[in-house]
mmCIF file of C-alpha atoms in Angstrom:
data_model
loop_
_atom_site.group_PDB
_atom_site.id
_atom_site.type_symbol
_atom_site.label_atom_id
_atom_site.label_comp_id
_atom_site.label_asym_id
_atom_site.label_seq_id
_atom_site.Cartn_x
_atom_site.Cartn_y
_atom_site.Cartn_z
ATOM 1 C CA MET A 69 148.533 9.754 148.362
ATOM 2 C CA ARG A 70 152.039 8.808 149.488
ATOM 3 C CA LEU A 71 153.433 12.263 148.657
ATOM 4 C CA ARG A 72 150.478 13.990 150.289
ATOM 5 C CA HIS A 73 151.027 11.959 153.463
ATOM 6 C CA LEU A 74 154.731 12.814 153.628
ATOM 7 C CA LEU A 75 153.996 16.490 153.146
ATOM 8 C CA SER A 76 151.360 16.331 155.888
ATOM 9 C CA VAL A 77 153.824 14.756 158.284
ATOM 10 C CA ALA A 78 156.408 17.417 157.494
ATOM 11 C CA THR A 79 153.870 20.208 157.960
ATOM 12 C CA ALA A 80 152.716 18.710 161.225
ATOM 13 C CA GLY A 81 156.304 18.648 162.447
ATOM 14 C CA VAL A 82 156.607 22.394 161.822
ATOM 15 C CA LEU A 83 153.313 23.084 163.594
ATOM 16 C CA LEU A 84 154.041 20.757 166.468
ATOM 17 C CA ALA A 85 156.462 22.993 168.305
ATOM 18 C CA GLY A 86 153.875 25.740 168.607
ATOM 19 C CA GLY A 87 150.970 23.398 169.138
ATOM 20 C CA LEU A 88 152.518 21.573 172.066
ATOM 21 C CA ALA A 89 152.652 24.847 173.941
ATOM 22 C CA ALA A 90 148.865 24.619 174.215
ATOM 23 C CA CYS A 91 149.324 21.588 176.466
ATOM 24 C CA GLY A 92 150.703 21.768 179.952
ATOM 25 C CA GLN A 93 153.794 19.876 180.940
ATOM 26 C CA ASP A 94 151.609 17.206 182.549
ATOM 27 C CA GLY A 95 149.984 16.521 179.161
ATOM 28 C CA ALA A 96 146.660 18.188 179.981
ATOM 29 C CA SER A 97 145.062 20.487 177.436
ATOM 30 C CA ALA A 98 144.848 24.223 178.055
ATOM 31 C CA ASP A 99 141.536 23.770 179.928
ATOM 32 C CA GLY A 100 142.963 21.019 182.121
ATOM 33 C CA LYS A 101 141.246 18.140 180.336
ATOM 34 C CA LEU A 102 142.982 14.937 179.230
ATOM 35 C CA PRO A 103 143.485 15.138 175.425
ATOM 36 C CA VAL A 104 142.207 11.969 173.740
ATOM 37 C CA VAL A 105 142.010 11.080 170.042
ATOM 38 C CA ALA A 106 139.527 8.494 168.729
ATOM 39 C CA ALA A 107 139.931 7.215 165.186
ATOM 40 C CA PHE A 108 136.197 6.815 164.469
ATOM 41 C CA TYR A 109 132.792 7.016 166.121
ATOM 42 C CA PRO A 110 132.411 3.914 168.375
ATOM 43 C CA LEU A 111 135.764 4.725 169.995
ATOM 44 C CA GLN A 112 134.692 8.339 170.458
ATOM 45 C CA PHE A 113 131.529 7.104 172.180
ATOM 46 C CA VAL A 114 133.519 4.963 174.625
ATOM 47 C CA ALA A 115 136.019 7.733 175.332
ATOM 48 C CA GLN A 116 133.344 10.324 176.018
ATOM 49 C CA ARG A 117 131.266 8.035 178.216
ATOM 50 C CA ILE A 118 134.251 7.038 180.348
ATOM 51 C CA GLY A 119 136.056 10.376 180.410
ATOM 52 C CA GLY A 120 133.065 12.671 180.831
ATOM 53 C CA ASP A 121 134.041 16.261 181.485
ATOM 54 C CA ALA A 122 137.595 15.258 182.441
ATOM 55 C CA VAL A 123 138.612 14.542 178.839
ATOM 56 C CA GLN A 124 138.720 16.380 175.547
ATOM 57 C CA VAL A 125 137.927 13.872 172.792
ATOM 58 C CA THR A 126 138.766 14.461 169.137
ATOM 59 C CA ASN A 127 137.210 12.159 166.543
ATOM 60 C CA LEU A 128 139.397 11.952 163.432
ATOM 61 C CA THR A 129 136.448 10.864 161.259
ATOM 62 C CA ALA A 130 133.875 13.591 160.666
ATOM 63 C CA PRO A 131 130.130 12.804 160.893
ATOM 64 C CA GLY A 132 128.811 11.531 157.577
ATOM 65 C CA ALA A 133 132.257 10.426 156.376
ATOM 66 C CA GLU A 134 133.212 6.825 155.598
ATOM 67 C CA PRO A 135 136.075 6.000 158.002
ATOM 68 C CA HIS A 136 137.873 3.693 155.537
ATOM 69 C CA ASP A 137 138.514 6.714 153.289
ATOM 70 C CA LEU A 138 140.058 8.924 155.963
ATOM 71 C CA GLU A 139 143.019 11.084 154.975
ATOM 72 C CA LEU A 140 144.592 13.038 157.815
ATOM 73 C CA SER A 141 145.159 16.774 157.732
ATOM 74 C CA PRO A 142 148.230 18.407 159.304
ATOM 75 C CA LYS A 143 145.995 19.555 162.178
ATOM 76 C CA GLN A 144 144.874 15.987 162.827
ATOM 77 C CA LEU A 145 148.436 14.711 162.759
ATOM 78 C CA MET A 146 149.286 17.307 165.379
ATOM 79 C CA GLN A 147 146.287 16.237 167.481
ATOM 80 C CA ILE A 148 147.563 12.654 167.423
ATOM 81 C CA ALA A 149 151.028 13.816 168.487
ATOM 82 C CA GLU A 150 149.636 15.926 171.342
ATOM 83 C CA ALA A 151 147.140 13.387 172.674
ATOM 84 C CA LYS A 152 147.827 11.457 175.871
ATOM 85 C CA VAL A 153 145.663 8.536 174.697
ATOM 86 C CA VAL A 154 144.874 7.476 171.116
ATOM 87 C CA LEU A 155 142.172 4.881 170.419
ATOM 88 C CA TYR A 156 142.269 3.150 167.050
ATOM 89 C CA LEU A 157 141.792 -0.167 165.278
ATOM 90 C CA LYS A 158 144.907 -1.243 163.442
ATOM 91 C CA GLY A 159 144.330 -2.075 159.795
ATOM 92 C CA PHE A 160 140.956 -0.317 159.612
ATOM 93 C CA GLN A 161 142.266 3.116 158.626
ATOM 94 C CA PRO A 162 145.755 2.903 157.070
ATOM 95 C CA GLU A 163 146.457 6.634 157.384
ATOM 96 C CA VAL A 164 145.865 6.472 161.128
ATOM 97 C CA ASP A 165 148.192 3.478 161.403
ATOM 98 C CA LYS A 166 150.976 5.443 159.695
ATOM 99 C CA ALA A 167 150.558 8.437 161.977
ATOM 100 C CA ILE A 168 150.574 6.295 165.118
ATOM 101 C CA ASP A 169 153.656 4.391 163.986
ATOM 102 C CA ALA A 170 155.393 7.733 163.445
ATOM 103 C CA GLN A 171 154.492 9.548 166.655
ATOM 104 C CA ALA A 172 152.080 7.806 169.022
ATOM 105 C CA LYS A 173 153.064 4.157 169.520
ATOM 106 C CA ASP A 174 153.529 4.486 173.276
ATOM 107 C CA LYS A 175 150.091 6.023 173.934
ATOM 108 C CA ALA A 176 147.887 4.222 171.392
ATOM 109 C CA ILE A 177 145.439 1.387 172.096
ATOM 110 C CA ASP A 178 144.645 -0.986 169.249
ATOM 111 C CA VAL A 179 141.186 -2.129 170.365
ATOM 112 C CA LEU A 180 141.312 -5.200 168.117
ATOM 113 C CA THR A 181 143.938 -6.678 170.457
ATOM 114 C CA LEU A 182 141.635 -6.439 173.486
ATOM 115 C CA VAL A 183 138.914 -8.932 172.522
ATOM 116 C CA PRO A 184 138.563 -12.293 170.758
ATOM 117 C CA THR A 185 138.249 -11.720 167.019
ATOM 118 C CA LEU A 186 136.428 -13.469 164.210
ATOM 119 C CA THR A 187 138.238 -14.553 161.066
ATOM 120 C CA ALA A 188 137.144 -13.279 157.683
ATOM 121 C CA THR A 189 137.118 -15.978 155.017
ATOM 122 C CA GLY A 190 137.506 -16.164 151.261
ATOM 123 C CA GLU A 191 137.266 -12.875 149.367
ATOM 124 C CA GLU A 192 136.507 -10.929 152.553
ATOM 125 C CA ALA A 193 139.925 -11.721 154.000
ATOM 126 C CA SER A 194 141.783 -10.654 150.861
ATOM 127 C CA GLU A 195 140.000 -7.286 150.667
ATOM 128 C CA THR A 196 141.778 -5.880 153.722
ATOM 129 C CA PRO A 197 145.229 -7.478 154.027
ATOM 130 C CA GLU A 198 146.170 -4.950 156.739
ATOM 131 C CA LEU A 199 143.759 -6.733 159.086
ATOM 132 C CA GLN A 200 145.495 -10.092 158.522
ATOM 133 C CA GLY A 201 142.215 -11.867 157.933
ATOM 134 C CA LYS A 202 140.443 -10.456 161.003
ATOM 135 C CA ASP A 203 136.944 -8.963 160.953
ATOM 136 C CA PRO A 204 137.350 -5.473 162.478
ATOM 137 C CA HIS A 205 133.723 -4.738 163.460
ATOM 138 C CA VAL A 206 134.073 -5.766 167.121
ATOM 139 C CA TRP A 207 131.992 -2.854 168.461
ATOM 140 C CA LEU A 208 128.763 -4.416 167.124
ATOM 141 C CA ASP A 209 128.912 -6.943 169.958
ATOM 142 C CA PRO A 210 128.071 -4.974 173.135
ATOM 143 C CA THR A 211 129.958 -7.458 175.317
ATOM 144 C CA ARG A 212 133.156 -6.945 173.369
ATOM 145 C CA LEU A 213 132.711 -3.180 173.482
ATOM 146 C CA SER A 214 132.329 -3.432 177.258
ATOM 147 C CA THR A 215 135.665 -5.256 177.479
ATOM 148 C CA ILE A 216 137.287 -2.549 175.361
ATOM 149 C CA ALA A 217 135.799 0.143 177.600
ATOM 150 C CA ALA A 218 137.341 -1.399 180.715
ATOM 151 C CA THR A 219 140.828 -1.145 179.201
ATOM 152 C CA VAL A 220 140.166 2.427 178.089
ATOM 153 C CA ALA A 221 139.204 3.333 181.663
ATOM 154 C CA ALA A 222 142.469 1.854 182.938
ATOM 155 C CA LYS A 223 144.453 3.771 180.307
ATOM 156 C CA PHE A 224 142.728 7.041 181.232
ATOM 157 C CA THR A 225 143.499 6.430 184.897
ATOM 158 C CA ALA A 226 147.171 5.817 184.127
ATOM 159 C CA ALA A 227 147.313 9.069 182.167
ATOM 160 C CA ASP A 228 145.293 11.097 184.689
ATOM 161 C CA PRO A 229 145.288 9.456 188.171
ATOM 162 C CA ALA A 230 143.508 12.438 189.742
ATOM 163 C CA HIS A 231 140.267 11.423 188.009
ATOM 164 C CA GLN A 232 140.478 7.712 188.782
ATOM 165 C CA ALA A 233 137.198 7.648 190.731
ATOM 166 C CA GLN A 234 135.332 9.465 187.966
ATOM 167 C CA PHE A 235 136.661 7.133 185.277
ATOM 168 C CA ALA A 236 135.805 4.047 187.342
ATOM 169 C CA ASP A 237 132.268 5.277 188.043
ATOM 170 C CA ASN A 238 131.644 6.161 184.398
ATOM 171 C CA ALA A 239 133.049 2.820 183.245
ATOM 172 C CA ALA A 240 130.707 0.969 185.592
ATOM 173 C CA LYS A 241 127.697 2.897 184.272
ATOM 174 C CA LEU A 242 128.703 2.195 180.676
ATOM 175 C CA ALA A 243 129.174 -1.500 181.456
ATOM 176 C CA ALA A 244 125.660 -1.598 182.925
ATOM 177 C CA ASP A 245 124.200 0.121 179.850
ATOM 178 C CA LEU A 246 125.950 -2.311 177.513
ATOM 179 C CA ALA A 247 124.825 -5.313 179.586
ATOM 180 C CA GLU A 248 121.245 -4.069 179.366
ATOM 181 C CA LEU A 249 121.585 -3.621 175.598
ATOM 182 C CA ASP A 250 123.010 -7.129 175.269
ATOM 183 C CA MET A 251 120.050 -8.550 177.186
ATOM 184 C CA GLU A 252 117.599 -6.675 174.971
ATOM 185 C CA PHE A 253 119.185 -8.160 171.855
ATOM 186 C CA ALA A 254 119.353 -11.672 173.291
ATOM 187 C CA THR A 255 115.695 -11.550 174.350
ATOM 188 C CA GLY A 256 114.432 -9.719 171.288
ATOM 189 C CA LEU A 257 116.083 -12.093 168.812
ATOM 190 C CA LYS A 258 115.489 -15.335 170.701
ATOM 191 C CA THR A 259 112.320 -16.426 168.888
ATOM 192 C CA CYS A 260 112.270 -15.486 165.197
ATOM 193 C CA GLN A 261 110.902 -17.040 162.035
ATOM 194 C CA ARG A 262 114.222 -16.557 160.257
ATOM 195 C CA LYS A 263 117.864 -16.273 161.306
ATOM 196 C CA GLU A 264 119.435 -15.061 158.028
ATOM 197 C CA ILE A 265 120.209 -11.352 157.683
ATOM 198 C CA PHE A 266 121.013 -9.990 154.211
ATOM 199 C CA THR A 267 123.361 -7.029 154.619
ATOM 200 C CA SER A 268 124.977 -4.640 152.170
ATOM 201 C CA HIS A 269 128.474 -5.466 153.409
ATOM 202 C CA ALA A 270 129.996 -7.964 155.833
ATOM 203 C CA ALA A 271 129.981 -5.701 158.888
ATOM 204 C CA PHE A 272 127.678 -7.711 161.131
ATOM 205 C CA GLY A 273 129.657 -10.873 161.819
ATOM 206 C CA TYR A 274 130.082 -10.142 165.538
ATOM 207 C CA LEU A 275 126.429 -9.218 165.998
ATOM 208 C CA ALA A 276 125.378 -12.385 164.158
ATOM 209 C CA ASP A 277 127.793 -14.514 166.171
ATOM 210 C CA ARG A 278 126.616 -13.097 169.500
ATOM 211 C CA TYR A 279 122.889 -13.540 168.795
ATOM 212 C CA HIS A 280 122.953 -16.767 166.764
ATOM 213 C CA LEU A 281 122.124 -15.231 163.391
ATOM 214 C CA THR A 282 123.582 -15.906 159.946
ATOM 215 C CA GLN A 283 124.978 -12.976 157.983
ATOM 216 C CA ILE A 284 124.698 -13.118 154.187
ATOM 217 C CA ALA A 285 126.494 -10.088 152.770
ATOM 218 C CA LEU A 286 126.133 -8.551 149.323
ATOM 219 C CA THR A 287 129.784 -7.440 149.470
ATOM 220 C CA GLY A 288 132.710 -8.223 151.761
ATOM 221 C CA LEU A 289 134.452 -6.225 154.496
ATOM 222 C CA ASP A 290 135.031 -3.260 152.185
ATOM 223 C CA PRO A 291 131.706 -1.384 151.783
ATOM 224 C CA GLU A 292 132.847 0.066 148.450
ATOM 225 C CA GLN A 293 133.523 -3.310 146.856
ATOM 226 C CA GLU A 294 131.523 -3.947 143.683
ATOM 227 C CA PRO A 295 129.878 -7.396 143.655
ATOM 228 C CA THR A 296 130.018 -9.513 140.501
ATOM 229 C CA ALA A 297 126.904 -10.388 138.549
ATOM 230 C CA GLN A 298 127.321 -14.009 139.636
ATOM 231 C CA SER A 299 127.548 -13.113 143.333
ATOM 232 C CA LEU A 300 124.401 -11.003 143.050
ATOM 233 C CA ALA A 301 122.593 -13.896 141.386
ATOM 234 C CA ASP A 302 123.775 -16.254 144.143
ATOM 235 C CA ILE A 303 122.590 -13.910 146.887
ATOM 236 C CA ALA A 304 119.226 -13.437 145.185
ATOM 237 C CA ALA A 305 118.841 -17.198 145.081
ATOM 238 C CA GLU A 306 119.657 -17.441 148.798
ATOM 239 C CA ALA A 307 117.208 -14.663 149.627
ATOM 240 C CA LYS A 308 114.460 -16.579 147.832
ATOM 241 C CA LYS A 309 115.517 -19.837 149.504
ATOM 242 C CA TYR A 310 115.238 -18.379 153.008
ATOM 243 C CA GLY A 311 112.148 -16.301 152.306
ATOM 244 C CA ALA A 312 113.888 -13.016 153.074
ATOM 245 C CA THR A 313 111.497 -10.112 153.472
ATOM 246 C CA THR A 314 114.176 -7.446 153.934
ATOM 247 C CA ILE A 315 117.504 -6.574 152.330
ATOM 248 C CA PHE A 316 119.479 -4.206 154.519
ATOM 249 C CA SER A 317 121.325 -1.107 153.353
ATOM 250 C CA GLU A 318 123.470 1.294 155.426
ATOM 251 C CA THR A 319 123.595 4.939 156.394
ATOM 252 C CA LEU A 320 126.969 5.876 154.869
ATOM 253 C CA VAL A 321 126.875 3.661 151.748
ATOM 254 C CA SER A 322 124.740 3.860 148.594
ATOM 255 C CA PRO A 323 121.634 1.621 148.845
ATOM 256 C CA LYS A 324 121.551 0.823 145.110
ATOM 257 C CA ILE A 325 122.830 -2.759 145.351
ATOM 258 C CA SER A 326 120.455 -3.578 148.208
ATOM 259 C CA GLU A 327 117.577 -2.071 146.248
ATOM 260 C CA THR A 328 118.492 -4.167 143.194
ATOM 261 C CA ILE A 329 118.440 -7.423 145.165
ATOM 262 C CA ALA A 330 115.253 -6.462 146.996
ATOM 263 C CA LYS A 331 113.472 -5.774 143.722
ATOM 264 C CA GLU A 332 114.698 -9.074 142.292
ATOM 265 C CA VAL A 333 113.326 -11.155 145.177
ATOM 266 C CA GLY A 334 110.237 -9.099 146.041
ATOM 267 C CA ALA A 335 111.591 -7.861 149.377
ATOM 268 C CA LYS A 336 111.773 -4.435 150.948
ATOM 269 C CA THR A 337 114.840 -2.504 152.050
ATOM 270 C CA ALA A 338 115.621 -1.183 155.510
ATOM 271 C CA VAL A 339 118.632 0.339 157.257
ATOM 272 C CA LEU A 340 120.948 -1.723 159.451
ATOM 273 C CA ASP A 341 123.599 0.657 160.723
ATOM 274 C CA PRO A 342 127.157 -0.708 161.200
ATOM 275 C CA LEU A 343 127.920 2.329 163.377
ATOM 276 C CA GLU A 344 131.201 3.083 161.677
ATOM 277 C CA GLY A 345 130.116 6.708 161.953
ATOM 278 C CA LEU A 346 127.039 8.802 162.590
ATOM 279 C CA PRO A 347 125.304 10.700 159.784
ATOM 280 C CA THR A 348 125.760 14.461 159.696
ATOM 281 C CA GLY A 349 123.335 16.110 162.092
ATOM 282 C CA SER A 350 122.443 12.895 163.922
ATOM 283 C CA THR A 351 121.248 13.268 167.504
ATOM 284 C CA GLY A 352 121.610 9.558 168.283
ATOM 285 C CA ASP A 353 124.411 7.642 169.937
ATOM 286 C CA TYR A 354 125.718 4.075 169.979
ATOM 287 C CA LEU A 355 122.973 2.833 172.303
ATOM 288 C CA SER A 356 120.057 4.434 170.459
ATOM 289 C CA VAL A 357 121.301 3.354 167.028
ATOM 290 C CA MET A 358 121.848 -0.202 168.224
ATOM 291 C CA ARG A 359 118.269 -0.268 169.513
ATOM 292 C CA GLN A 360 117.088 0.949 166.110
ATOM 293 C CA ASN A 361 119.055 -1.949 164.618
ATOM 294 C CA LEU A 362 117.297 -4.350 166.975
ATOM 295 C CA THR A 363 113.878 -3.086 165.914
ATOM 296 C CA ALA A 364 114.838 -3.427 162.245
ATOM 297 C CA LEU A 365 116.097 -6.974 162.786
ATOM 298 C CA GLN A 366 112.970 -8.033 164.670
ATOM 299 C CA SER A 367 110.802 -6.782 161.813
ATOM 300 C CA ALA A 368 112.931 -8.402 159.105
ATOM 301 C CA LEU A 369 113.236 -11.763 160.872
ATOM 302 C CA GLY A 370 109.663 -12.070 162.095
ATOM 303 C CA CYS A 371 110.565 -12.145 165.776
ATOM 304 C CA SER A 372 107.918 -12.552 168.423
#
């Protein structure tokens, strides 16, 4: 991987001279739009909602792909170099971190620095040393995502002052949508028979913290981690203890482990989407998928 990355950087450097000609001297793309790069889906959602038709947003992570596994192509490296704003989460996608360190430090926003973070503990913390023990999944708390969006709007305005009013108006509308979503979650999860959610990996710490739930994860922060037989037995015991009716799986990760635990404890499986990316062909967005998550949680927890 190291050699492939170095070759990609070298190739991008050759392409860059020609590629930059597609941007005007003011940094706008050929069609006059502000070029923005988002590392993965939730950041793309924020960028598109705030920028509207004044920005051209490139998502580095394709629909249906697991963002942790991202390897950048020479074209993507060039897109990062050409962008006026780059949105990423440091430590979440190491290849993106390398590219930003090489050519985009002055225009990149690490969204993890914009909001209070939760600390991963035990094995979860050791799985992703690049995150220095922090849980990266901040976008699953709508209030934190709203804070991130406000900074993105300010960054867009600094890069393209002519569209300040448009960015401010779009940011206000997004803030209102996220506040409404937050209220729906708070109300919908206020009175439930259970508070424990059994998830396929530890992606829902911020959601659980915001709405007074307890996350019990089959694996840690890395969705591809293989749990030990003992950890599976421990989780099955907890599921029986709390009377869990549902073990959650995800859209971009194999449901086999969740299905194994569900069968062991006599529960069903359902999808709880961490929104790290949208499935290929999806017509939903952050708001609609979060509302699907709320419905799934209400069913699993016996909420009235």
